[in-house]
Amino acid sequence: AAAGSAVGYMVSSAISFGLSPSLKWEPVAVAFHYLSMAASLVFFCLLSSVVIQGIRRYGLDGWLVLPAVALLAIPPIQNEPWFLHLSPTWFVFGGAITMPEIANLVFALVVALLLLRRLLLSVRRQRLIELDAKRAQLQSDFVAAVSHEFRTPLTALRSITDLLVHDRIGDEARRRQSYVFLDRETNRLHRLVEDLLDFGRMDSGRKQYRFETFDVFQSVRAAITDIGEQVEAGGFEIETDLVPVSASIHADEEAVRRAIRNLIDNAMRYSPQCRTVWVDGKVDHHRVSISIRDRGIGVDASEQRAIFQKFFRGAAAKRAGIKGTGIGLAMVQQISEAMGGEVQLRSELGVGSTFTILLPLAKE
């Protein structure tokens, strides 16, 4: 900007010097005249280089240099006689407005707009930084949760396997009980790995569904059977109320069963006091409704939309120290939408939650 001011002043001085009627063309005066013009040209080239590099490096922000230079260059130029007689004057509401004043206003407006854009970009950049930090924290929590989910059954499996390998379980009844335990925990790990792999495919859009027509209430009963050992081990009881007895939908049966299992698992996980989970089903307005209800810790109203985001876990669950991966409800929502339906939540903090999957009935 200082260079621009110097350029403007030197150019105006050189031009007025050249147009002055009292100029005596002596060798020293001529040399000074051309030296001033050369210096002005050098400053102009340097200034142009700075402006061009600023525009290339910073985009529109680089244009901030140009208006600032022009604003400082106009004052020494606009006072010269050669400039004033070329500058028209307008009279608006009794006041005189000249071309330099209009130019000043235009340049000031451009600077203000560019500075405003720079401010908005800075605010947006700060928000992106905060979102990245939040996403990184969620991913860190997810890794820690998955590690815990794997570590607990693996530790138990390793202990039982070590006892069996070294023949430290002499009682046949206890040995058979150990085999049952190994089978249950192995199936649990298998389901966890499959859920993680399937969620990765769903999240990236690579999941391939196999659509077929089947009885959805029969699949609900099968999902309850799949998770039966986990229900029994946790001391829970599942009460079902499926009316009518059957209802056909056109969807991926395994995906629907996985969504039901995830909701039942969530109901048990977040219901430490009440040991009953209710599973209801009905047909209403060409849609089948499957509800999983519990009397657990519930979800705060401010978190009920975010609870379906991947890796998100509610504040109440964190305070209660309840472990989880944070992908179960995200998977349920993705499956429901892929089947042409939706998932709804009704919940009250400290009272309980009801998750409802709505799926369209199969066309006859």
mmCIF file of C-alpha atoms in Angstrom:
data_model
loop_
_atom_site.group_PDB
_atom_site.id
_atom_site.type_symbol
_atom_site.label_atom_id
_atom_site.label_comp_id
_atom_site.label_asym_id
_atom_site.label_seq_id
_atom_site.Cartn_x
_atom_site.Cartn_y
_atom_site.Cartn_z
ATOM 1 C CA ALA A 1 0.000 0.000 0.000
ATOM 2 C CA ALA A 2 2.891 2.359 0.815
ATOM 3 C CA ALA A 3 4.432 1.531 -2.538
ATOM 4 C CA GLY A 4 1.128 2.384 -4.200
ATOM 5 C CA SER A 5 1.048 5.730 -2.483
ATOM 6 C CA ALA A 6 4.619 6.411 -3.603
ATOM 7 C CA VAL A 7 3.759 5.348 -7.144
ATOM 8 C CA GLY A 8 0.739 7.628 -7.236
ATOM 9 C CA TYR A 9 2.661 10.571 -5.877
ATOM 10 C CA MET A 10 5.669 10.077 -8.161
ATOM 11 C CA VAL A 11 3.535 9.580 -11.255
ATOM 12 C CA SER A 12 1.489 12.690 -10.512
ATOM 13 C CA SER A 13 4.613 14.685 -9.703
ATOM 14 C CA ALA A 14 6.341 13.520 -12.880
ATOM 15 C CA ILE A 15 3.331 14.329 -15.058
ATOM 16 C CA SER A 16 2.784 17.763 -13.511
ATOM 17 C CA PHE A 17 6.540 18.361 -13.776
ATOM 18 C CA GLY A 18 6.384 17.504 -17.459
ATOM 19 C CA LEU A 19 3.346 19.731 -18.086
ATOM 20 C CA SER A 20 4.575 22.731 -16.104
ATOM 21 C CA PRO A 21 4.923 25.780 -18.427
ATOM 22 C CA SER A 22 7.819 27.142 -16.420
ATOM 23 C CA LEU A 23 9.914 24.033 -17.014
ATOM 24 C CA LYS A 24 13.375 24.820 -18.338
ATOM 25 C CA TRP A 25 14.748 21.837 -20.207
ATOM 26 C CA GLU A 26 18.173 21.798 -18.666
ATOM 27 C CA PRO A 27 20.195 18.560 -18.588
ATOM 28 C CA VAL A 28 19.745 18.108 -14.808
ATOM 29 C CA ALA A 29 16.005 18.722 -15.019
ATOM 30 C CA VAL A 30 15.637 16.312 -17.942
ATOM 31 C CA ALA A 31 17.679 13.667 -16.114
ATOM 32 C CA PHE A 32 15.535 14.064 -12.990
ATOM 33 C CA HIS A 33 12.364 13.843 -15.094
ATOM 34 C CA TYR A 34 13.355 10.556 -16.702
ATOM 35 C CA LEU A 35 14.695 9.186 -13.404
ATOM 36 C CA SER A 36 11.346 9.894 -11.767
ATOM 37 C CA MET A 37 9.499 8.178 -14.622
ATOM 38 C CA ALA A 38 11.813 5.150 -14.387
ATOM 39 C CA ALA A 39 11.345 4.931 -10.633
ATOM 40 C CA SER A 40 7.576 5.124 -11.080
ATOM 41 C CA LEU A 41 7.737 2.359 -13.702
ATOM 42 C CA VAL A 42 9.809 0.139 -11.381
ATOM 43 C CA PHE A 43 7.434 0.690 -8.493
ATOM 44 C CA PHE A 44 4.478 -0.023 -10.763
ATOM 45 C CA CYS A 45 6.006 -3.328 -11.938
ATOM 46 C CA LEU A 46 6.830 -4.403 -8.387
ATOM 47 C CA LEU A 47 3.361 -3.508 -7.221
ATOM 48 C CA SER A 48 1.752 -5.398 -10.131
ATOM 49 C CA SER A 49 3.857 -8.445 -9.281
ATOM 50 C CA VAL A 50 2.712 -8.327 -5.649
ATOM 51 C CA VAL A 51 -0.954 -8.009 -6.664
ATOM 52 C CA ILE A 52 -0.735 -10.864 -9.204
ATOM 53 C CA GLN A 53 1.012 -13.184 -6.736
ATOM 54 C CA GLY A 54 -1.553 -12.349 -4.056
ATOM 55 C CA ILE A 55 -4.434 -13.139 -6.398
ATOM 56 C CA ARG A 56 -2.836 -16.412 -7.551
ATOM 57 C CA ARG A 57 -2.052 -17.573 -4.016
ATOM 58 C CA TYR A 58 -5.112 -16.384 -2.103
ATOM 59 C CA GLY A 59 -7.792 -16.165 -4.791
ATOM 60 C CA LEU A 60 -10.291 -13.394 -4.189
ATOM 61 C CA ASP A 61 -8.530 -12.460 -0.966
ATOM 62 C CA GLY A 62 -5.589 -11.301 -3.054
ATOM 63 C CA TRP A 63 -7.740 -8.519 -4.471
ATOM 64 C CA LEU A 64 -7.603 -6.880 -1.057
ATOM 65 C CA VAL A 65 -4.214 -5.517 -2.051
ATOM 66 C CA LEU A 66 -5.452 -3.674 -5.131
ATOM 67 C CA PRO A 67 -8.213 -1.515 -3.574
ATOM 68 C CA ALA A 68 -5.932 -0.589 -0.682
ATOM 69 C CA VAL A 69 -3.243 0.538 -3.108
ATOM 70 C CA ALA A 70 -5.734 2.501 -5.168
ATOM 71 C CA LEU A 71 -7.166 4.212 -2.089
ATOM 72 C CA LEU A 72 -3.708 5.459 -1.126
ATOM 73 C CA ALA A 73 -2.781 6.364 -4.687
ATOM 74 C CA ILE A 74 -5.849 8.491 -5.433
ATOM 75 C CA PRO A 75 -5.264 11.387 -2.954
ATOM 76 C CA PRO A 76 -1.988 12.651 -4.458
ATOM 77 C CA ILE A 77 -3.325 12.226 -8.002
ATOM 78 C CA GLN A 78 -6.747 13.805 -7.548
ATOM 79 C CA ASN A 79 -5.263 17.125 -6.426
ATOM 80 C CA GLU A 80 -3.281 17.650 -9.598
ATOM 81 C CA PRO A 81 -4.676 20.143 -12.147
ATOM 82 C CA TRP A 82 -4.287 17.727 -15.053
ATOM 83 C CA PHE A 83 -6.565 15.217 -13.270
ATOM 84 C CA LEU A 84 -9.198 17.668 -12.020
ATOM 85 C CA HIS A 85 -10.017 19.135 -15.390
ATOM 86 C CA LEU A 86 -10.715 15.627 -16.742
ATOM 87 C CA SER A 87 -12.888 14.730 -13.779
ATOM 88 C CA PRO A 88 -16.640 15.495 -14.148
ATOM 89 C CA THR A 89 -18.693 16.803 -11.226
ATOM 90 C CA TRP A 90 -22.249 15.782 -10.306
ATOM 91 C CA PHE A 91 -24.579 17.713 -8.012
ATOM 92 C CA VAL A 92 -26.777 15.486 -5.859
ATOM 93 C CA PHE A 93 -29.109 16.975 -3.208
ATOM 94 C CA GLY A 94 -27.190 20.225 -3.333
ATOM 95 C CA GLY A 95 -23.793 18.606 -2.873
ATOM 96 C CA ALA A 96 -20.999 18.183 -5.397
ATOM 97 C CA ILE A 97 -19.632 14.690 -6.053
ATOM 98 C CA THR A 98 -16.506 14.200 -8.119
ATOM 99 C CA MET A 99 -15.067 11.165 -9.837
ATOM 100 C CA PRO A 100 -12.284 10.638 -7.240
ATOM 101 C CA GLU A 101 -14.884 10.595 -4.453
ATOM 102 C CA ILE A 102 -16.964 8.000 -6.286
ATOM 103 C CA ALA A 103 -13.843 5.964 -6.883
ATOM 104 C CA ASN A 104 -13.014 6.153 -3.173
ATOM 105 C CA LEU A 105 -16.507 4.918 -2.265
ATOM 106 C CA VAL A 106 -16.355 2.054 -4.794
ATOM 107 C CA PHE A 107 -12.954 0.934 -3.608
ATOM 108 C CA ALA A 108 -14.032 1.195 0.042
ATOM 109 C CA LEU A 109 -17.099 -0.972 -0.756
ATOM 110 C CA VAL A 110 -14.934 -3.572 -2.492
ATOM 111 C CA VAL A 111 -12.567 -3.692 0.472
ATOM 112 C CA ALA A 112 -15.503 -4.047 2.897
ATOM 113 C CA LEU A 113 -17.039 -6.900 0.881
ATOM 114 C CA LEU A 114 -13.738 -8.743 0.602
ATOM 115 C CA LEU A 115 -13.039 -8.304 4.299
ATOM 116 C CA LEU A 116 -16.546 -9.599 5.080
ATOM 117 C CA ARG A 117 -15.906 -12.619 2.872
ATOM 118 C CA ARG A 118 -12.609 -13.189 4.661
ATOM 119 C CA LEU A 119 -14.406 -13.035 8.019
ATOM 120 C CA LEU A 120 -17.060 -15.535 6.884
ATOM 121 C CA LEU A 121 -14.366 -17.876 5.594
ATOM 122 C CA SER A 122 -12.545 -17.624 8.915
ATOM 123 C CA VAL A 123 -15.736 -18.468 10.818
ATOM 124 C CA ARG A 124 -16.436 -21.394 8.490
ATOM 125 C CA ARG A 125 -12.860 -22.631 8.845
ATOM 126 C CA GLN A 126 -13.167 -22.483 12.634
ATOM 127 C CA ARG A 127 -16.401 -24.470 12.519
ATOM 128 C CA LEU A 128 -14.767 -27.101 10.304
ATOM 129 C CA ILE A 129 -11.875 -27.348 12.766
ATOM 130 C CA GLU A 130 -14.335 -27.857 15.633
ATOM 131 C CA LEU A 131 -16.267 -30.498 13.636
ATOM 132 C CA ASP A 132 -13.047 -32.320 12.787
ATOM 133 C CA ALA A 133 -12.060 -32.310 16.454
ATOM 134 C CA LYS A 134 -15.483 -33.628 17.456
ATOM 135 C CA ARG A 135 -15.344 -36.307 14.750
ATOM 136 C CA ALA A 136 -11.879 -37.340 15.872
ATOM 137 C CA GLN A 137 -13.117 -37.619 19.473
ATOM 138 C CA LEU A 138 -16.094 -39.740 18.369
ATOM 139 C CA GLN A 139 -13.820 -42.039 16.387
ATOM 140 C CA SER A 140 -11.458 -42.317 19.358
ATOM 141 C CA ASP A 141 -14.396 -43.262 21.610
ATOM 142 C CA PHE A 142 -15.531 -45.786 18.994
ATOM 143 C CA VAL A 143 -12.112 -47.465 18.877
ATOM 144 C CA ALA A 144 -12.006 -47.625 22.683
ATOM 145 C CA ALA A 145 -15.549 -49.069 22.824
ATOM 146 C CA VAL A 146 -14.830 -51.701 20.161
ATOM 147 C CA SER A 147 -11.622 -52.673 21.948
ATOM 148 C CA HIS A 148 -13.591 -53.175 25.157
ATOM 149 C CA GLU A 149 -16.282 -55.182 23.331
ATOM 150 C CA PHE A 150 -13.611 -57.530 22.000
ATOM 151 C CA ARG A 151 -11.423 -57.648 25.103
ATOM 152 C CA THR A 152 -14.110 -58.850 27.529
ATOM 153 C CA PRO A 153 -15.209 -62.028 25.686
ATOM 154 C CA LEU A 154 -11.694 -62.753 24.454
ATOM 155 C CA THR A 155 -10.377 -62.712 28.019
ATOM 156 C CA ALA A 156 -13.093 -65.135 29.093
ATOM 157 C CA LEU A 157 -12.516 -67.361 26.056
ATOM 158 C CA ARG A 158 -8.816 -67.463 26.700
ATOM 159 C CA SER A 159 -9.303 -68.412 30.357
ATOM 160 C CA ILE A 160 -11.775 -71.227 29.604
ATOM 161 C CA THR A 161 -9.663 -72.515 26.720
ATOM 162 C CA ASP A 162 -6.571 -72.588 28.921
ATOM 163 C CA LEU A 163 -8.417 -74.616 31.555
ATOM 164 C CA LEU A 164 -9.674 -77.084 28.945
ATOM 165 C CA VAL A 165 -6.303 -77.478 27.219
ATOM 166 C CA HIS A 166 -4.515 -78.242 30.490
ATOM 167 C CA ASP A 167 -7.250 -80.596 31.757
ATOM 168 C CA ARG A 168 -7.992 -78.456 34.781
ATOM 169 C CA ILE A 169 -11.744 -79.062 34.542
ATOM 170 C CA GLY A 170 -12.230 -82.600 35.750
ATOM 171 C CA ASP A 171 -15.991 -82.553 36.187
ATOM 172 C CA GLU A 172 -17.812 -83.585 33.000
ATOM 173 C CA ALA A 173 -20.787 -81.372 33.762
ATOM 174 C CA ARG A 174 -18.544 -78.323 34.212
ATOM 175 C CA ARG A 175 -16.672 -79.236 31.034
ATOM 176 C CA ARG A 176 -19.894 -79.347 29.011
ATOM 177 C CA GLN A 177 -20.938 -76.062 30.577
ATOM 178 C CA SER A 178 -17.610 -74.593 29.436
ATOM 179 C CA TYR A 179 -18.284 -75.771 25.889
ATOM 180 C CA VAL A 180 -21.657 -74.053 25.949
ATOM 181 C CA PHE A 181 -20.002 -70.879 27.218
ATOM 182 C CA LEU A 182 -17.365 -71.040 24.465
ATOM 183 C CA ASP A 183 -20.055 -71.499 21.839
ATOM 184 C CA ARG A 184 -22.088 -68.548 23.146
ATOM 185 C CA GLU A 185 -19.151 -66.145 23.358
ATOM 186 C CA THR A 186 -17.816 -67.232 19.951
ATOM 187 C CA ASN A 187 -21.209 -66.526 18.378
ATOM 188 C CA ARG A 188 -21.273 -63.180 20.132
ATOM 189 C CA LEU A 189 -17.875 -62.238 18.705
ATOM 190 C CA HIS A 190 -18.941 -63.475 15.287
ATOM 191 C CA ARG A 191 -22.040 -61.237 15.345
ATOM 192 C CA LEU A 192 -19.953 -58.273 16.498
ATOM 193 C CA VAL A 193 -17.462 -58.711 13.663
ATOM 194 C CA GLU A 194 -20.265 -59.159 11.121
ATOM 195 C CA ASP A 195 -22.002 -56.033 12.403
ATOM 196 C CA LEU A 196 -18.804 -53.997 12.064
ATOM 197 C CA LEU A 197 -18.109 -55.290 8.549
ATOM 198 C CA ASP A 198 -21.706 -54.769 7.430
ATOM 199 C CA PHE A 199 -21.800 -51.285 8.902
ATOM 200 C CA GLY A 200 -18.656 -50.414 6.964
ATOM 201 C CA ARG A 201 -20.307 -51.620 3.759
ATOM 202 C CA MET A 202 -23.525 -49.727 4.529
ATOM 203 C CA ASP A 203 -21.677 -46.532 5.374
ATOM 204 C CA SER A 204 -19.723 -46.643 2.104
ATOM 205 C CA GLY A 205 -22.765 -47.618 0.024
ATOM 206 C CA ARG A 206 -21.313 -51.020 -0.943
ATOM 207 C CA LYS A 207 -23.850 -53.130 0.929
ATOM 208 C CA GLN A 208 -25.846 -55.440 -1.368
ATOM 209 C CA TYR A 209 -29.300 -56.409 -0.064
ATOM 210 C CA ARG A 210 -31.234 -59.521 -1.088
ATOM 211 C CA PHE A 211 -34.892 -58.571 -1.336
ATOM 212 C CA GLU A 212 -37.527 -61.272 -0.934
ATOM 213 C CA THR A 213 -41.061 -61.617 0.391
ATOM 214 C CA PHE A 214 -41.300 -63.128 3.872
ATOM 215 C CA ASP A 215 -43.320 -63.070 7.088
ATOM 216 C CA VAL A 216 -41.856 -60.235 9.138
ATOM 217 C CA PHE A 217 -43.307 -61.406 12.471
ATOM 218 C CA GLN A 218 -41.739 -64.815 11.966
ATOM 219 C CA SER A 219 -38.405 -63.039 11.425
ATOM 220 C CA VAL A 220 -38.967 -61.071 14.652
ATOM 221 C CA ARG A 221 -39.424 -64.333 16.542
ATOM 222 C CA ALA A 222 -36.278 -65.717 14.873
ATOM 223 C CA ALA A 223 -34.316 -62.610 15.914
ATOM 224 C CA ILE A 224 -35.468 -63.108 19.510
ATOM 225 C CA THR A 225 -34.301 -66.724 19.311
ATOM 226 C CA ASP A 226 -30.921 -65.609 17.893
ATOM 227 C CA ILE A 227 -30.314 -63.419 20.912
ATOM 228 C CA GLY A 228 -31.978 -65.773 23.376
ATOM 229 C CA GLU A 229 -28.774 -66.947 25.078
ATOM 230 C CA GLN A 230 -27.658 -63.362 25.631
ATOM 231 C CA VAL A 231 -31.107 -62.511 27.027
ATOM 232 C CA GLU A 232 -30.970 -65.468 29.420
ATOM 233 C CA ALA A 233 -27.378 -64.747 30.491
ATOM 234 C CA GLY A 234 -28.317 -61.163 31.356
ATOM 235 C CA GLY A 235 -31.360 -62.268 33.363
ATOM 236 C CA PHE A 236 -33.810 -60.537 31.014
ATOM 237 C CA GLU A 237 -37.249 -61.535 29.795
ATOM 238 C CA ILE A 238 -38.819 -60.620 26.457
ATOM 239 C CA GLU A 239 -42.596 -60.249 26.190
ATOM 240 C CA THR A 240 -44.049 -60.232 22.669
ATOM 241 C CA ASP A 241 -47.370 -59.013 21.338
ATOM 242 C CA LEU A 242 -47.506 -59.545 17.568
ATOM 243 C CA VAL A 243 -50.947 -58.855 16.057
ATOM 244 C CA PRO A 244 -51.857 -60.128 13.506
ATOM 245 C CA VAL A 245 -50.044 -63.438 13.599
ATOM 246 C CA SER A 246 -48.367 -62.861 10.225
ATOM 247 C CA ALA A 247 -47.593 -59.998 7.847
ATOM 248 C CA SER A 248 -45.580 -60.126 4.631
ATOM 249 C CA ILE A 249 -43.005 -57.552 3.567
ATOM 250 C CA HIS A 250 -40.561 -57.367 0.657
ATOM 251 C CA ALA A 251 -37.117 -56.743 2.140
ATOM 252 C CA ASP A 252 -33.810 -58.321 3.128
ATOM 253 C CA GLU A 253 -34.729 -60.770 5.899
ATOM 254 C CA GLU A 254 -31.263 -61.024 7.446
ATOM 255 C CA ALA A 255 -30.921 -57.220 7.543
ATOM 256 C CA VAL A 256 -34.318 -56.872 9.258
ATOM 257 C CA ARG A 257 -33.364 -59.532 11.817
ATOM 258 C CA ARG A 258 -30.104 -57.691 12.485
ATOM 259 C CA ALA A 259 -31.987 -54.439 13.100
ATOM 260 C CA ILE A 260 -34.338 -56.186 15.558
ATOM 261 C CA ARG A 261 -31.419 -57.820 17.383
ATOM 262 C CA ASN A 262 -29.635 -54.463 17.697
ATOM 263 C CA LEU A 263 -32.715 -52.796 19.184
ATOM 264 C CA ILE A 264 -33.260 -55.626 21.688
ATOM 265 C CA ASP A 265 -29.575 -55.563 22.621
ATOM 266 C CA ASN A 266 -29.813 -51.782 23.152
ATOM 267 C CA ALA A 267 -32.934 -52.183 25.282
ATOM 268 C CA MET A 268 -31.126 -54.640 27.576
ATOM 269 C CA ARG A 269 -27.909 -52.648 27.626
ATOM 270 C CA TYR A 270 -29.577 -49.370 28.632
ATOM 271 C CA SER A 271 -32.114 -50.886 31.037
ATOM 272 C CA PRO A 272 -30.058 -51.901 34.102
ATOM 273 C CA GLN A 273 -32.990 -51.876 36.568
ATOM 274 C CA CYS A 274 -36.015 -53.299 34.731
ATOM 275 C CA ARG A 275 -35.299 -56.791 33.338
ATOM 276 C CA THR A 276 -38.185 -56.902 30.871
ATOM 277 C CA VAL A 277 -38.164 -55.864 27.211
ATOM 278 C CA TRP A 278 -41.410 -55.601 25.266
ATOM 279 C CA VAL A 279 -41.590 -56.391 21.521
ATOM 280 C CA ASP A 280 -44.875 -55.403 19.840
ATOM 281 C CA GLY A 281 -45.985 -55.700 16.230
ATOM 282 C CA LYS A 282 -49.033 -54.583 14.294
ATOM 283 C CA VAL A 283 -50.232 -53.590 10.822
ATOM 284 C CA ASP A 284 -51.459 -50.047 10.289
ATOM 285 C CA HIS A 285 -52.175 -48.163 7.027
ATOM 286 C CA HIS A 286 -50.355 -50.577 4.674
ATOM 287 C CA ARG A 287 -47.316 -50.605 6.948
ATOM 288 C CA VAL A 288 -46.060 -53.004 9.544
ATOM 289 C CA SER A 289 -44.930 -51.535 12.853
ATOM 290 C CA ILE A 290 -42.381 -53.300 15.093
ATOM 291 C CA SER A 291 -41.756 -51.648 18.470
ATOM 292 C CA ILE A 292 -39.087 -52.494 21.052
ATOM 293 C CA ARG A 293 -39.856 -50.895 24.410
ATOM 294 C CA ASP A 294 -37.880 -50.715 27.643
ATOM 295 C CA ARG A 295 -37.993 -48.940 31.001
ATOM 296 C CA GLY A 296 -34.370 -47.888 30.991
ATOM 297 C CA ILE A 297 -32.440 -44.667 31.363
ATOM 298 C CA GLY A 298 -34.087 -43.056 28.316
ATOM 299 C CA VAL A 299 -32.723 -40.462 25.897
ATOM 300 C CA ASP A 300 -32.737 -36.723 26.491
ATOM 301 C CA ALA A 301 -34.945 -34.749 24.079
ATOM 302 C CA SER A 302 -31.958 -32.708 22.854
ATOM 303 C CA GLU A 303 -30.133 -35.909 21.794
ATOM 304 C CA GLN A 304 -32.952 -37.859 20.150
ATOM 305 C CA ARG A 305 -32.000 -36.790 16.621
ATOM 306 C CA ALA A 306 -28.264 -37.147 17.124
ATOM 307 C CA ILE A 307 -28.630 -40.610 18.658
ATOM 308 C CA PHE A 308 -28.880 -42.124 15.151
ATOM 309 C CA GLN A 309 -25.546 -40.653 14.042
ATOM 310 C CA LYS A 310 -22.634 -43.057 13.861
ATOM 311 C CA PHE A 311 -20.318 -43.158 16.888
ATOM 312 C CA PHE A 312 -22.659 -40.891 18.893
ATOM 313 C CA ARG A 313 -23.467 -41.915 22.462
ATOM 314 C CA GLY A 314 -25.785 -40.079 24.813
ATOM 315 C CA ALA A 315 -24.635 -38.207 27.887
ATOM 316 C CA ALA A 316 -26.791 -40.367 30.195
ATOM 317 C CA ALA A 317 -25.147 -43.543 28.881
ATOM 318 C CA LYS A 318 -21.686 -42.085 29.445
ATOM 319 C CA ARG A 319 -22.572 -40.999 32.976
ATOM 320 C CA ALA A 320 -23.890 -44.485 33.735
ATOM 321 C CA GLY A 321 -20.684 -46.047 32.375
ATOM 322 C CA ILE A 322 -22.586 -48.198 29.875
ATOM 323 C CA LYS A 323 -20.300 -49.459 27.133
ATOM 324 C CA GLY A 324 -21.250 -49.460 23.462
ATOM 325 C CA THR A 325 -19.834 -48.971 19.972
ATOM 326 C CA GLY A 326 -22.216 -46.212 18.877
ATOM 327 C CA ILE A 327 -23.061 -47.835 15.531
ATOM 328 C CA GLY A 328 -26.104 -49.961 16.434
ATOM 329 C CA LEU A 329 -28.773 -47.290 15.982
ATOM 330 C CA ALA A 330 -27.025 -45.872 12.903
ATOM 331 C CA MET A 331 -27.183 -49.358 11.392
ATOM 332 C CA VAL A 332 -30.881 -49.725 12.303
ATOM 333 C CA GLN A 333 -31.674 -46.422 10.582
ATOM 334 C CA GLN A 334 -29.711 -47.336 7.450
ATOM 335 C CA ILE A 335 -31.414 -50.735 7.208
ATOM 336 C CA SER A 336 -34.899 -49.244 7.738
ATOM 337 C CA GLU A 337 -34.375 -46.623 5.038
ATOM 338 C CA ALA A 338 -32.866 -49.173 2.628
ATOM 339 C CA MET A 339 -36.021 -51.303 3.064
ATOM 340 C CA GLY A 340 -38.213 -48.312 2.183
ATOM 341 C CA GLY A 341 -39.215 -47.597 5.771
ATOM 342 C CA GLU A 342 -38.113 -45.547 8.741
ATOM 343 C CA VAL A 343 -37.303 -45.790 12.441
ATOM 344 C CA GLN A 344 -38.940 -43.617 15.094
ATOM 345 C CA LEU A 345 -38.069 -42.927 18.717
ATOM 346 C CA ARG A 346 -40.222 -42.008 21.691
ATOM 347 C CA SER A 347 -38.252 -41.556 24.869
ATOM 348 C CA GLU A 348 -38.191 -39.760 28.190
ATOM 349 C CA LEU A 349 -35.127 -39.414 30.354
ATOM 350 C CA GLY A 350 -35.328 -41.768 33.336
ATOM 351 C CA VAL A 351 -38.569 -43.391 32.104
ATOM 352 C CA GLY A 352 -37.614 -45.490 29.088
ATOM 353 C CA SER A 353 -37.541 -45.629 25.294
ATOM 354 C CA THR A 354 -39.615 -47.080 22.464
ATOM 355 C CA PHE A 355 -37.951 -47.637 19.099
ATOM 356 C CA THR A 356 -40.363 -48.364 16.251
ATOM 357 C CA ILE A 357 -39.447 -49.705 12.803
ATOM 358 C CA LEU A 358 -42.037 -48.959 10.113
ATOM 359 C CA LEU A 359 -41.836 -51.030 6.916
ATOM 360 C CA PRO A 360 -44.220 -51.147 3.920
ATOM 361 C CA LEU A 361 -46.279 -54.292 3.434
ATOM 362 C CA ALA A 362 -45.558 -56.422 0.371
ATOM 363 C CA LYS A 363 -47.845 -55.743 -2.576
ATOM 364 C CA GLU A 364 -50.109 -58.663 -3.400
#
